[in-house]
Short mmCIF file of C-alpha atoms in Angstrom, two decimals:
data_model
loop_
_atom_site.label_atom_id
_atom_site.label_comp_id
_atom_site.label_asym_id
_atom_site.label_seq_id
_atom_site.Cartn_x
_atom_site.Cartn_y
_atom_site.Cartn_z
CA MET C 1 0.00 0.00 0.00
CA GLN C 2 2.95 2.32 0.58
CA ASN C 3 3.91 1.96 -3.10
CA GLN C 4 0.42 3.00 -4.22
CA TRP C 5 0.57 6.09 -2.02
CA GLN C 6 4.03 6.96 -3.26
CA ILE C 7 2.80 6.97 -6.85
CA LEU C 8 -0.25 9.07 -5.98
CA LEU C 9 1.74 11.60 -3.96
CA ASN C 10 4.37 11.92 -6.67
CA ASN C 11 1.60 12.90 -9.10
CA LEU C 12 0.07 15.56 -6.85
CA PRO C 13 -0.13 19.11 -8.22
CA SER C 14 2.40 21.42 -6.56
CA THR C 15 -0.36 23.27 -4.68
CA LEU C 16 -1.47 20.10 -2.92
CA THR C 17 2.11 18.97 -2.29
CA ALA C 18 2.82 22.25 -0.51
CA ARG C 19 -0.15 21.69 1.82
CA LEU C 20 1.10 18.24 2.76
CA GLN C 21 4.49 19.65 3.70
CA GLU C 22 3.04 22.35 5.96
CA GLU C 23 2.97 21.97 9.74
CA PRO C 24 -0.51 20.61 10.56
CA LYS C 25 -2.88 23.16 12.08
CA TYR C 26 -6.29 21.59 12.52
CA SER C 27 -9.33 23.85 12.40
CA PRO C 28 -12.89 22.63 13.14
CA ASP C 29 -14.11 25.00 10.42
CA THR C 30 -12.10 23.21 7.71
CA GLU C 31 -12.92 20.00 5.85
CA TYR C 32 -10.02 17.61 5.26
CA LEU C 33 -8.96 14.74 3.06
CA SER C 34 -6.25 12.93 4.98
CA CYS C 35 -3.82 10.63 3.15
CA LEU C 36 -3.70 7.70 5.56
CA THR C 37 -0.27 6.44 4.59
CA ASP C 38 0.11 4.87 8.06
CA PHE C 39 -2.76 2.44 7.47
CA GLU C 40 -2.82 -0.80 5.48
CA THR C 41 -5.30 -3.63 4.99
CA LEU C 42 -5.49 -7.35 5.58
CA ASN C 43 -7.91 -9.16 3.25
CA ILE C 44 -9.84 -12.21 4.45
CA THR C 45 -11.80 -13.98 1.72
CA GLY C 46 -14.00 -17.06 1.45
CA PRO C 47 -17.40 -18.30 2.63
CA ASP C 48 -16.18 -19.02 6.18
CA ARG C 49 -14.38 -15.69 6.71
CA LEU C 50 -16.86 -14.22 9.22
CA THR C 51 -17.15 -17.44 11.24
CA PHE C 52 -13.37 -17.63 11.29
CA LEU C 53 -12.95 -14.03 12.44
CA GLN C 54 -15.70 -14.42 15.03
CA GLY C 55 -13.54 -16.93 16.86
CA GLN C 56 -10.44 -14.71 16.82
CA MET C 57 -11.50 -11.15 17.61
CA THR C 58 -13.14 -9.11 20.37
CA CYS C 59 -15.92 -7.65 18.19
CA ASP C 60 -19.04 -9.41 16.88
CA PHE C 61 -18.66 -10.21 13.19
CA THR C 62 -22.25 -11.43 12.94
CA THR C 63 -23.25 -7.73 12.98
CA ILE C 64 -20.86 -6.51 10.29
CA GLU C 65 -23.36 -6.22 7.42
CA GLY C 66 -23.54 -2.53 6.51
CA LYS C 67 -21.39 -1.64 9.51
CA LEU C 68 -17.87 -0.56 10.45
CA LEU C 69 -16.49 -2.60 13.34
CA LEU C 70 -13.70 -1.73 15.75
CA GLY C 71 -11.92 -4.65 17.37
CA ALA C 72 -8.78 -6.34 18.62
CA ASN C 73 -6.95 -9.63 18.32
CA CYS C 74 -5.51 -10.65 21.68
CA ASN C 75 -2.95 -13.04 23.09
CA LEU C 76 -3.69 -15.64 25.77
CA LYS C 77 -3.18 -13.01 28.48
CA GLY C 78 -5.90 -10.83 26.98
CA ARG C 79 -3.49 -8.19 25.67
CA ALA C 80 -4.08 -6.69 22.23
CA SER C 81 -1.64 -7.94 19.60
CA ALA C 82 -3.42 -5.94 16.92
CA THR C 83 -6.37 -3.55 16.64
CA PHE C 84 -8.34 -2.72 13.54
CA TYR C 85 -11.38 -1.36 11.79
CA ALA C 86 -13.30 -4.00 9.81
CA ILE C 87 -15.64 -3.76 6.80
CA ASP C 88 -17.24 -6.48 4.71
CA ASN C 89 -18.32 -6.96 1.10
CA ALA C 90 -20.67 -9.94 0.97
CA VAL C 91 -20.85 -9.93 -2.83
CA ASN C 92 -17.09 -10.42 -3.12
CA GLU C 93 -16.92 -12.62 0.02
CA THR C 94 -14.22 -10.28 1.35
CA THR C 95 -13.65 -8.74 4.76
CA LEU C 96 -11.04 -6.01 5.12
CA LEU C 97 -9.21 -5.30 8.35
CA ILE C 98 -7.70 -1.79 8.37
CA LEU C 99 -4.63 -1.61 10.62
CA PRO C 100 -1.60 0.59 11.32
CA THR C 101 1.22 -0.01 8.86
CA GLY C 102 3.29 -3.08 9.73
CA GLN C 103 0.45 -4.80 11.54
CA ALA C 104 -1.16 -6.62 8.60
CA THR C 105 1.71 -9.05 8.12
CA HIS C 106 2.01 -9.50 11.89
CA LEU C 107 -1.70 -10.32 12.29
CA LYS C 108 -1.67 -12.60 9.26
CA GLY C 109 1.13 -14.58 10.87
CA LEU C 110 -0.93 -14.99 14.05
CA LEU C 111 -4.06 -16.08 12.17
CA ASP C 112 -2.66 -18.29 9.41
CA LYS C 113 -2.39 -21.40 11.60
CA TYR C 114 -6.10 -21.18 12.49
CA ALA C 115 -7.23 -20.44 8.92
CA LEU C 116 -5.99 -23.86 7.82
CA PHE C 117 -9.15 -25.37 9.30
CA SER C 118 -11.68 -23.09 7.57
CA LYS C 119 -12.63 -21.87 4.12
CA ALA C 120 -10.94 -18.52 4.63
CA GLU C 121 -7.81 -17.12 3.04
CA LEU C 122 -5.70 -14.21 4.27
CA SER C 123 -3.67 -11.82 2.15
CA ALA C 124 -1.65 -8.76 3.12
CA GLU C 125 -0.87 -7.96 -0.53
CA ASN C 126 -2.99 -5.06 -1.77
CA THR C 127 -1.93 -3.75 -5.16
CA ASP C 128 -4.79 -1.39 -5.95
CA GLN C 129 -6.11 0.09 -2.71
CA VAL C 130 -5.38 3.03 -0.46
CA VAL C 131 -6.96 4.25 2.77
CA ILE C 132 -8.22 7.82 2.93
CA GLY C 133 -9.74 9.69 5.86
CA LEU C 134 -12.34 12.41 5.39
CA ILE C 135 -12.82 14.84 8.27
CA GLY C 136 -15.91 17.04 8.57
CA GLU C 137 -19.52 16.48 7.56
CA GLU C 138 -19.20 18.36 4.27
CA SER C 139 -16.14 16.33 3.25
CA LEU C 140 -18.43 13.36 2.62
CA ALA C 141 -19.77 15.05 -0.53
CA ILE C 142 -16.76 13.94 -2.57
CA THR C 143 -17.89 10.32 -2.15
CA GLY C 144 -21.34 10.98 -3.61
CA ILE C 145 -22.95 9.95 -0.31
CA SER C 146 -25.15 12.52 1.42
CA SER C 147 -24.93 11.19 4.99
CA LEU C 148 -24.00 8.19 7.12
CA GLU C 149 -25.21 7.09 10.53
CA SER C 150 -22.92 6.05 13.37
CA ASN C 151 -20.68 3.18 12.20
CA GLN C 152 -22.65 2.83 8.96
CA SER C 153 -20.62 1.38 6.10
CA ILE C 154 -21.53 1.60 2.41
CA ASN C 155 -19.86 -0.13 -0.52
CA ILE C 156 -19.46 2.20 -3.49
CA PRO C 157 -18.04 1.57 -6.97
CA GLN C 158 -14.29 1.05 -6.42
CA GLY C 159 -14.41 1.11 -2.66
CA ASN C 160 -16.11 1.53 0.68
CA VAL C 161 -16.98 4.53 2.89
CA SER C 162 -17.77 4.29 6.62
CA ARG C 163 -18.45 6.66 9.49
CA VAL C 164 -16.30 6.08 12.59
CA ASN C 165 -18.72 5.84 15.53
CA ASN C 166 -20.71 9.08 15.78
CA THR C 167 -17.70 11.28 14.96
CA ASN C 168 -17.14 13.49 11.93
CA LEU C 169 -14.50 11.00 10.70
CA PHE C 170 -15.14 8.96 7.55
CA LEU C 171 -12.88 6.04 6.66
CA CYS C 172 -12.53 5.21 2.97
CA VAL C 173 -10.85 2.19 1.40
CA ILE C 174 -10.81 2.89 -2.33
CA SER C 175 -8.99 2.03 -5.52
CA THR C 176 -5.98 4.08 -6.54
CA THR C 177 -7.94 5.15 -9.63
CA LEU C 178 -10.73 6.64 -7.52
CA ALA C 179 -8.21 8.21 -5.14
CA GLN C 180 -6.55 9.91 -8.11
CA GLN C 181 -9.94 11.19 -9.27
CA TRP C 182 -10.66 12.68 -5.85
CA LEU C 183 -7.26 14.38 -5.65
CA ASP C 184 -7.65 15.74 -9.18
CA ALA C 185 -11.11 17.09 -8.32
CA ILE C 186 -9.76 18.95 -5.29
CA SER C 187 -7.00 20.57 -7.35
CA GLU C 188 -9.35 21.90 -10.03
CA GLU C 189 -10.23 25.57 -9.61
CA SER C 190 -13.79 25.03 -10.81
CA SER C 191 -14.38 21.98 -8.59
CA THR C 192 -17.05 22.02 -5.91
CA HIS C 193 -14.57 20.08 -3.73
CA LYS C 194 -11.68 22.54 -3.87
CA SER C 195 -12.44 23.66 -0.29
CA LEU C 196 -11.20 20.27 0.94
CA THR C 197 -7.73 20.56 2.47
CA VAL C 198 -5.43 17.65 1.64
CA THR C 199 -3.32 16.70 4.62
CA HIS C 200 -1.28 13.81 5.97
CA HIS C 201 -2.02 11.10 8.54
CA ASN C 202 -1.29 13.29 11.58
CA THR C 203 -4.51 15.29 11.11
CA TRP C 204 -6.53 12.08 11.22
CA ASN C 205 -4.62 10.93 14.30
CA GLN C 206 -5.37 14.24 16.02
CA GLN C 207 -9.09 13.71 15.54
CA GLN C 208 -9.01 10.03 16.47
CA ILE C 209 -7.30 10.97 19.74
CA ALA C 210 -9.86 13.72 20.35
CA SER C 211 -12.55 11.05 19.81
CA GLY C 212 -10.88 8.74 22.32
CA ILE C 213 -9.93 6.11 19.73
CA SER C 214 -6.47 4.59 19.56
CA HIS C 215 -4.72 1.67 17.88
CA VAL C 216 -1.96 -0.78 18.71
CA THR C 217 1.11 -0.37 16.49
CA THR C 218 4.18 -2.50 15.88
CA ILE C 219 5.77 -0.85 18.94
CA SER C 220 2.87 -1.47 21.32
CA GLN C 221 1.90 -5.06 20.50
CA ASP C 222 0.79 -7.02 23.59
CA LEU C 223 1.09 -4.02 25.96
CA PHE C 224 -2.57 -3.22 26.68
CA ILE C 225 -5.77 -5.12 27.32
CA PRO C 226 -8.66 -3.78 25.19
CA GLN C 227 -10.44 -2.23 28.19
CA GLU C 228 -7.32 -0.17 28.92
CA LEU C 229 -7.82 1.26 25.42
CA ASN C 230 -11.47 1.95 26.38
CA TYR C 231 -12.63 -0.43 23.63
CA ASP C 232 -15.54 -1.61 25.77
CA LEU C 233 -16.80 2.00 25.82
CA ILE C 234 -16.64 2.48 22.03
CA ASP C 235 -18.15 -0.81 20.80
CA GLY C 236 -14.81 -2.56 20.33
CA ILE C 237 -15.69 -5.55 22.53
CA SER C 238 -18.74 -7.81 22.54
CA PHE C 239 -19.50 -9.53 25.84
CA THR C 240 -22.35 -11.62 24.37
CA LYS C 241 -20.47 -13.46 21.60
CA GLY C 242 -18.68 -16.79 21.93
CA CYS C 243 -15.10 -17.58 22.82
CA TYR C 244 -11.96 -16.09 21.30
CA ILE C 245 -8.32 -16.01 22.35
CA GLY C 246 -7.96 -13.93 25.53
CA GLN C 247 -11.73 -13.81 26.07
CA GLU C 248 -11.64 -15.39 29.54
CA ILE C 249 -9.45 -12.63 30.99
CA ILE C 250 -11.27 -9.83 29.19
CA ALA C 251 -14.67 -11.11 30.34
CA ARG C 252 -13.48 -11.65 33.92
CA LEU C 253 -12.36 -8.02 34.17
CA HIS C 254 -15.67 -6.86 32.74
CA TYR C 255 -17.89 -8.83 35.10
CA ARG C 256 -15.73 -7.95 38.09
CA GLY C 257 -16.84 -4.42 37.31
CA SER C 258 -13.70 -2.42 38.06
CA TYR C 259 -10.48 -1.49 36.27
CA LYS C 260 -7.20 -0.18 37.61
CA GLN C 261 -6.21 1.58 34.37
CA ARG C 262 -8.01 3.42 31.58
CA ALA C 263 -7.11 5.47 28.51
CA CYS C 264 -7.06 9.20 29.26
CA ARG C 265 -6.44 12.18 26.99
CA PHE C 266 -3.76 14.81 27.56
CA GLN C 267 -2.04 17.73 25.90
CA CYS C 268 1.60 18.64 26.33
CA LYS C 269 3.73 21.58 25.20
CA THR C 270 6.65 19.75 23.65
CA ASN C 271 8.08 19.40 20.18
CA ILE C 272 8.96 15.75 20.74
CA LYS C 273 6.34 13.21 19.74
CA PRO C 274 6.58 10.29 22.20
CA LYS C 275 6.57 6.70 21.01
CA PRO C 276 3.88 4.24 22.17
CA GLY C 277 4.90 2.77 25.49
CA THR C 278 6.73 5.92 26.67
CA PRO C 279 6.35 6.03 30.46
CA ILE C 280 4.35 8.66 32.34
CA TYR C 281 5.28 9.65 35.88
CA GLY C 282 3.45 11.34 38.71
CA GLU C 283 5.22 13.85 40.93
CA ASN C 284 4.75 11.60 43.96
CA THR C 285 5.55 8.24 42.39
CA ASP C 286 8.95 6.70 41.76
CA GLN C 287 7.54 4.17 39.28
CA PRO C 288 5.64 5.00 36.08
CA CYS C 289 1.88 5.34 36.54
CA GLY C 290 1.04 5.14 32.86
CA GLN C 291 2.16 4.61 29.28
CA VAL C 292 1.55 6.47 26.03
CA ILE C 293 -0.75 4.68 23.57
CA GLN C 294 -0.66 7.14 20.67
CA SER C 295 0.19 10.79 20.10
CA ALA C 296 -0.22 13.44 17.42
CA THR C 297 1.21 16.89 16.75
CA VAL C 298 -1.23 19.77 17.32
CA ASN C 299 -1.05 23.53 16.97
CA ASP C 300 0.82 24.16 20.23
CA GLY C 301 2.50 20.85 21.06
CA ILE C 302 1.09 17.35 21.14
CA GLU C 303 -2.06 15.53 22.20
CA LEU C 304 -1.98 11.93 23.32
CA LEU C 305 -3.93 9.05 24.74
CA ALA C 306 -2.26 7.23 27.60
CA VAL C 307 -3.17 4.34 29.86
CA ILE C 308 -3.18 5.77 33.41
CA LYS C 309 -3.64 4.20 36.83
CA LEU C 310 -7.00 5.57 37.89
CA LYS C 311 -6.10 5.97 41.56
CA THR C 312 -3.52 8.60 40.57
CA LEU C 313 -5.81 10.73 38.40
CA GLU C 314 -7.09 13.08 41.08
CA SER C 315 -3.90 13.39 43.13
CA GLU C 316 -1.04 13.57 40.64
CA THR C 317 0.47 16.01 38.20
CA PHE C 318 1.71 13.91 35.31
CA HIS C 319 5.00 14.22 33.47
CA LEU C 320 6.05 12.73 30.17
CA GLU C 321 8.93 10.21 30.06
CA GLN C 322 10.54 11.18 33.38
CA LYS C 323 9.59 12.72 36.74
CA ASP C 324 10.75 16.18 35.72
CA GLY C 325 9.62 15.85 32.10
CA PRO C 326 7.07 18.03 30.30
CA ILE C 327 3.79 18.42 32.21
CA LEU C 328 0.68 16.71 30.86
CA HIS C 329 -2.61 18.62 31.04
CA GLY C 330 -5.79 16.57 31.12
CA LEU C 331 -8.39 16.88 28.35
CA THR C 332 -11.93 15.53 28.21
CA LEU C 333 -13.10 12.52 26.23
CA PRO C 334 -16.40 12.46 24.32
CA TYR C 335 -17.62 9.54 26.43
CA ALA C 336 -17.76 8.74 30.13
CA ILE C 337 -15.19 6.48 31.80
CA THR C 338 -17.24 3.79 33.56
CA ASN C 339 -16.39 0.70 35.65
CA THR C 340 -13.60 2.51 37.44
CA GLU C 341 -11.57 1.06 40.28
CA GLU C 342 -13.45 0.81 43.54
#
C-alpha cells in the first residue's frame, strides 16, 4: 500500500504537495482529506471468513453487514496484539481489516495457523487500494454519499466509505484510480470540492485521539488489554459473543466491574512526539503510573492518549517520560469512563 501512495503523492499538483508539507494546524471550520499512509489492509476472503474471524476477535462479526467494526486480536493473556477497523463486502466474500502499517503481516502470521481449518484465506498484498480519511460532515460530498449514521458502512463503486462511531470522521478504502480522481477534483479551480484541504495522517490521528480512539502499532503489540484502550466503551468488545483467544481474561475483568487503568487524553507543550509505550510519571511516584498509547502533533504541542492508573488521576500532576519531564494537562473525552476502580 505504501507503493500505491508513493505513486499518488508523486503525481500531486504542486499546490497540494505544498499543503502536505506544511505543519498541521487543525481547524474545526475546515474539511479535510487525509492521506492515511500509516494504514494498510489485511484481506480475508471465502465463505467461512466471518465465522473464522468471530472466533479470533473481540468484536461481533455477525453484525458486520452494513457496519464498520472496531476490534482487537488478543494473546492468551488478553493483551491486544493488533487492533483494527473492519468492513465487509458480501458480494465479493471479502472482509477487510484496516490496521496501522506493519500490523497486517504480523496479524496474518498470528491467524494463518487457524485459517488452515476453515474456508478462509488471508492476504496482506494489496496492489490497488489506499486508505483515505475524510474529516468534517461536508467532506463526505466527494464520495457521492449525502450522509452516514454512526458506524454505517456503504460499498461504493471502487471502494467503501464508513463513518467512525458518531464522529465526523469517515474512513474510505478505495482504488488508486478513484483516489486519483478525488485528488484531481480537489486541485481543479472550478471543482465544488476545492475547499477540501489535503493533509497527511497526523490530522486524522489528532481527531481520532480527540474522539478517544487509539490503535496498537508494531511498537505497542501485547502491551494493553482492550479495556485499557477503552474499547468496551466504544463498541470494540462484545460480551455476548462466543469464545476467542484472551476472552476469559477480558470477560473476567468486565464482570468484576472495576479497572485499575483506563485510557485518558492529555495535551503537552513539547516538540517531541513520544513513542507508544513511553512512560508517564506522577510527581509523587517513583515508578511509572502510565504509558503512552498514541500521540499526534497539534497547533501548540502534542495531544496523546495514555493508559493511566485511575487511583492517581485526582492526586497527581503527570510528566512525560521522566519525573521532571514536560507536564501533561488533562483533556476531556467524548464519552464517560465507567467501571472505574473501587
